[in-house]
Amino acid sequence: MITSTILGLLIPFIGTSLGAACVLFMKNELSVKTTKMLSGFAAGVMIAASVWSLLIPALEQSQSLGKMQFVPAVTGFMLGMFFLLILDTITPHMHLDNSVEGPKSNLSRQTMMVLAVTLHNIPEGMAVGVLYASWISGNTTITRAAALSLAIGIAIQNFPEGAIISMPLHSTGSSKLRAFVYGVLSGIVEPIAGILTILAIGIIEPVMPYLLSFAAGAMIYVVIEELVPEMSEGGHSNRATIAFMVGFCLMMTLDVMLG
């Protein structure tokens, strides 16, 4: 059980690291069309994961509340979105379009770009950690396969995210090795968030439905605030929409087949 859990927590991080490694082998910067498609794909995966892996299990675990079983899911979802909103407000970070958010700081462009991606990865690490914590606790609505499917799905969408962060860093003046390291560091927060969640299993077990939906709300915030603007930047993109569909269907398929 311990080995399976550690591997599961590392899978998303491995996906980010492999994506960041693209900068070591690719000569040219990612095109705008490619970046849009990757953002669309990531958005599709995250929305499907939020629904099938997090919100539906949260509702299933609250069936004892009868007609009020929606309360934990709604409450957790809103708290998750507000949590990311607060982090987004207090953390200085830079997006791919060079727009800066958060308080003024003297941080370098590279550091602020890494912080932007790190904010994306916090809810993903929490989501994987919550599912593995639920499985460890013996919750019958969450299986090891369900937790693994979420970890794999997030790793798949983390691969392009790793490339999206490392390639622009190299184009703005960082060496390939430095850009790769920054890309890897942006993903290290995922296993850390997952481990912290599991360590608190004795405390979180009674409120598992709230935490499942909390992670879903945080992930949906990232999609709305970050990925949708990136995939639609500069006008409508049919390719990004198709990539979204592919990502959504892939994550849904993984969750149903493995979960």
mmCIF file of N, CA, C and O in Angstrom, residues 23 29 94-96 98 108-111 113 165-175 178-179 182:
data_model
loop_
_atom_site.group_PDB
_atom_site.id
_atom_site.type_symbol
_atom_site.label_atom_id
_atom_site.label_comp_id
_atom_site.label_asym_id
_atom_site.label_seq_id
_atom_site.Cartn_x
_atom_site.Cartn_y
_atom_site.Cartn_z
ATOM 1 N N VAL A 23 12.622 20.816 -23.447
ATOM 2 C CA VAL A 23 13.471 21.954 -23.772
ATOM 3 C C VAL A 23 14.900 21.517 -24.086
ATOM 4 O O VAL A 23 15.644 22.225 -24.784
ATOM 5 N N GLU A 29 10.954 27.317 -30.149
ATOM 6 C CA GLU A 29 9.932 27.587 -29.147
ATOM 7 C C GLU A 29 8.584 27.042 -29.624
ATOM 8 O O GLU A 29 8.325 26.956 -30.832
ATOM 9 N N MET A 94 3.604 35.512 -13.197
ATOM 10 C CA MET A 94 3.502 36.011 -14.569
ATOM 11 C C MET A 94 2.964 34.917 -15.476
ATOM 12 O O MET A 94 3.379 33.764 -15.400
ATOM 13 N N HIS A 95 2.033 35.303 -16.362
ATOM 14 C CA HIS A 95 1.457 34.360 -17.300
ATOM 15 C C HIS A 95 2.247 34.341 -18.609
ATOM 16 O O HIS A 95 3.157 35.159 -18.821
ATOM 17 N N LEU A 96 1.878 33.420 -19.492
ATOM 18 C CA LEU A 96 2.598 33.284 -20.754
ATOM 19 C C LEU A 96 2.495 34.529 -21.626
ATOM 20 O O LEU A 96 3.350 34.777 -22.473
ATOM 21 N N ASN A 98 2.838 37.411 -20.598
ATOM 22 C CA ASN A 98 3.658 38.404 -19.898
ATOM 23 C C ASN A 98 2.855 39.328 -18.974
ATOM 24 O O ASN A 98 3.399 40.318 -18.465
ATOM 25 N N SER A 108 12.294 37.860 -10.400
ATOM 26 C CA SER A 108 12.597 37.822 -11.828
ATOM 27 C C SER A 108 11.417 37.279 -12.619
ATOM 28 O O SER A 108 10.510 36.646 -12.058
ATOM 29 N N ARG A 109 11.432 37.528 -13.923
ATOM 30 C CA ARG A 109 10.377 37.017 -14.803
ATOM 31 C C ARG A 109 10.304 35.493 -14.722
ATOM 32 O O ARG A 109 9.218 34.913 -14.663
ATOM 33 N N GLN A 110 11.466 34.866 -14.716
ATOM 34 C CA GLN A 110 11.492 33.401 -14.679
ATOM 35 C C GLN A 110 10.829 32.866 -13.408
ATOM 36 O O GLN A 110 10.038 31.922 -13.456
ATOM 37 N N THR A 111 11.160 33.491 -12.282
ATOM 38 C CA THR A 111 10.596 33.037 -11.004
ATOM 39 C C THR A 111 9.091 33.212 -10.989
ATOM 40 O O THR A 111 8.350 32.325 -10.520
ATOM 41 N N MET A 113 7.055 33.240 -13.550
ATOM 42 C CA MET A 113 6.441 32.270 -14.452
ATOM 43 C C MET A 113 6.349 30.903 -13.782
ATOM 44 O O MET A 113 5.343 30.190 -13.916
ATOM 45 N N ILE A 165 6.010 25.546 -19.715
ATOM 46 C CA ILE A 165 6.774 26.410 -18.815
ATOM 47 C C ILE A 165 8.249 26.445 -19.181
ATOM 48 O O ILE A 165 8.886 27.499 -19.144
ATOM 49 N N SER A 166 8.839 25.323 -19.579
ATOM 50 C CA SER A 166 10.284 25.286 -19.822
ATOM 51 C C SER A 166 10.662 25.962 -21.140
ATOM 52 O O SER A 166 11.686 26.658 -21.206
ATOM 53 N N MET A 167 9.860 25.783 -22.176
ATOM 54 C CA MET A 167 10.192 26.367 -23.478
ATOM 55 C C MET A 167 10.204 27.901 -23.450
ATOM 56 O O MET A 167 11.158 28.528 -23.912
ATOM 57 N N PRO A 168 9.161 28.554 -22.893
ATOM 58 C CA PRO A 168 9.216 30.024 -22.813
ATOM 59 C C PRO A 168 10.345 30.529 -21.929
ATOM 60 O O PRO A 168 10.915 31.586 -22.191
ATOM 61 N N LEU A 169 10.668 29.794 -20.860
ATOM 62 C CA LEU A 169 11.776 30.213 -20.009
ATOM 63 C C LEU A 169 13.079 30.250 -20.795
ATOM 64 O O LEU A 169 13.891 31.166 -20.650
ATOM 65 N N HIS A 170 13.283 29.260 -21.652
ATOM 66 C CA HIS A 170 14.490 29.226 -22.482
ATOM 67 C C HIS A 170 14.485 30.370 -23.492
ATOM 68 O O HIS A 170 15.527 30.991 -23.744
ATOM 69 N N SER A 171 13.311 30.658 -24.035
ATOM 70 C CA SER A 171 13.222 31.719 -25.047
ATOM 71 C C SER A 171 13.445 33.102 -24.456
ATOM 72 O O SER A 171 13.795 34.042 -25.177
ATOM 73 N N THR A 172 13.242 33.238 -23.108
ATOM 74 C CA THR A 172 13.444 34.546 -22.473
ATOM 75 C C THR A 172 14.854 34.719 -21.927
ATOM 76 O O THR A 172 15.124 35.707 -21.235
ATOM 77 N N GLY A 173 15.736 33.780 -22.225
ATOM 78 C CA GLY A 173 17.132 33.971 -21.850
ATOM 79 C C GLY A 173 17.735 32.922 -20.947
ATOM 80 O O GLY A 173 18.960 32.885 -20.770
ATOM 81 N N SER A 174 16.925 32.062 -20.359
ATOM 82 C CA SER A 174 17.471 31.017 -19.490
ATOM 83 C C SER A 174 18.139 29.936 -20.331
ATOM 84 O O SER A 174 17.702 29.649 -21.447
ATOM 85 N N SER A 175 19.188 29.335 -19.794
ATOM 86 C CA SER A 175 19.816 28.216 -20.483
ATOM 87 C C SER A 175 18.843 27.039 -20.500
ATOM 88 O O SER A 175 17.877 26.994 -19.732
ATOM 89 N N ARG A 178 18.800 25.337 -17.069
ATOM 90 C CA ARG A 178 18.086 26.130 -16.061
ATOM 91 C C ARG A 178 16.582 26.081 -16.311
ATOM 92 O O ARG A 178 15.791 25.961 -15.356
ATOM 93 N N ALA A 179 16.175 26.181 -17.571
ATOM 94 C CA ALA A 179 14.750 26.115 -17.902
ATOM 95 C C ALA A 179 14.161 24.763 -17.508
ATOM 96 O O ALA A 179 13.042 24.676 -17.006
ATOM 97 N N TYR A 182 13.812 24.679 -13.670
ATOM 98 C CA TYR A 182 12.660 25.472 -13.252
ATOM 99 C C TYR A 182 11.363 24.708 -13.523
ATOM 100 O O TYR A 182 10.425 24.724 -12.716
#
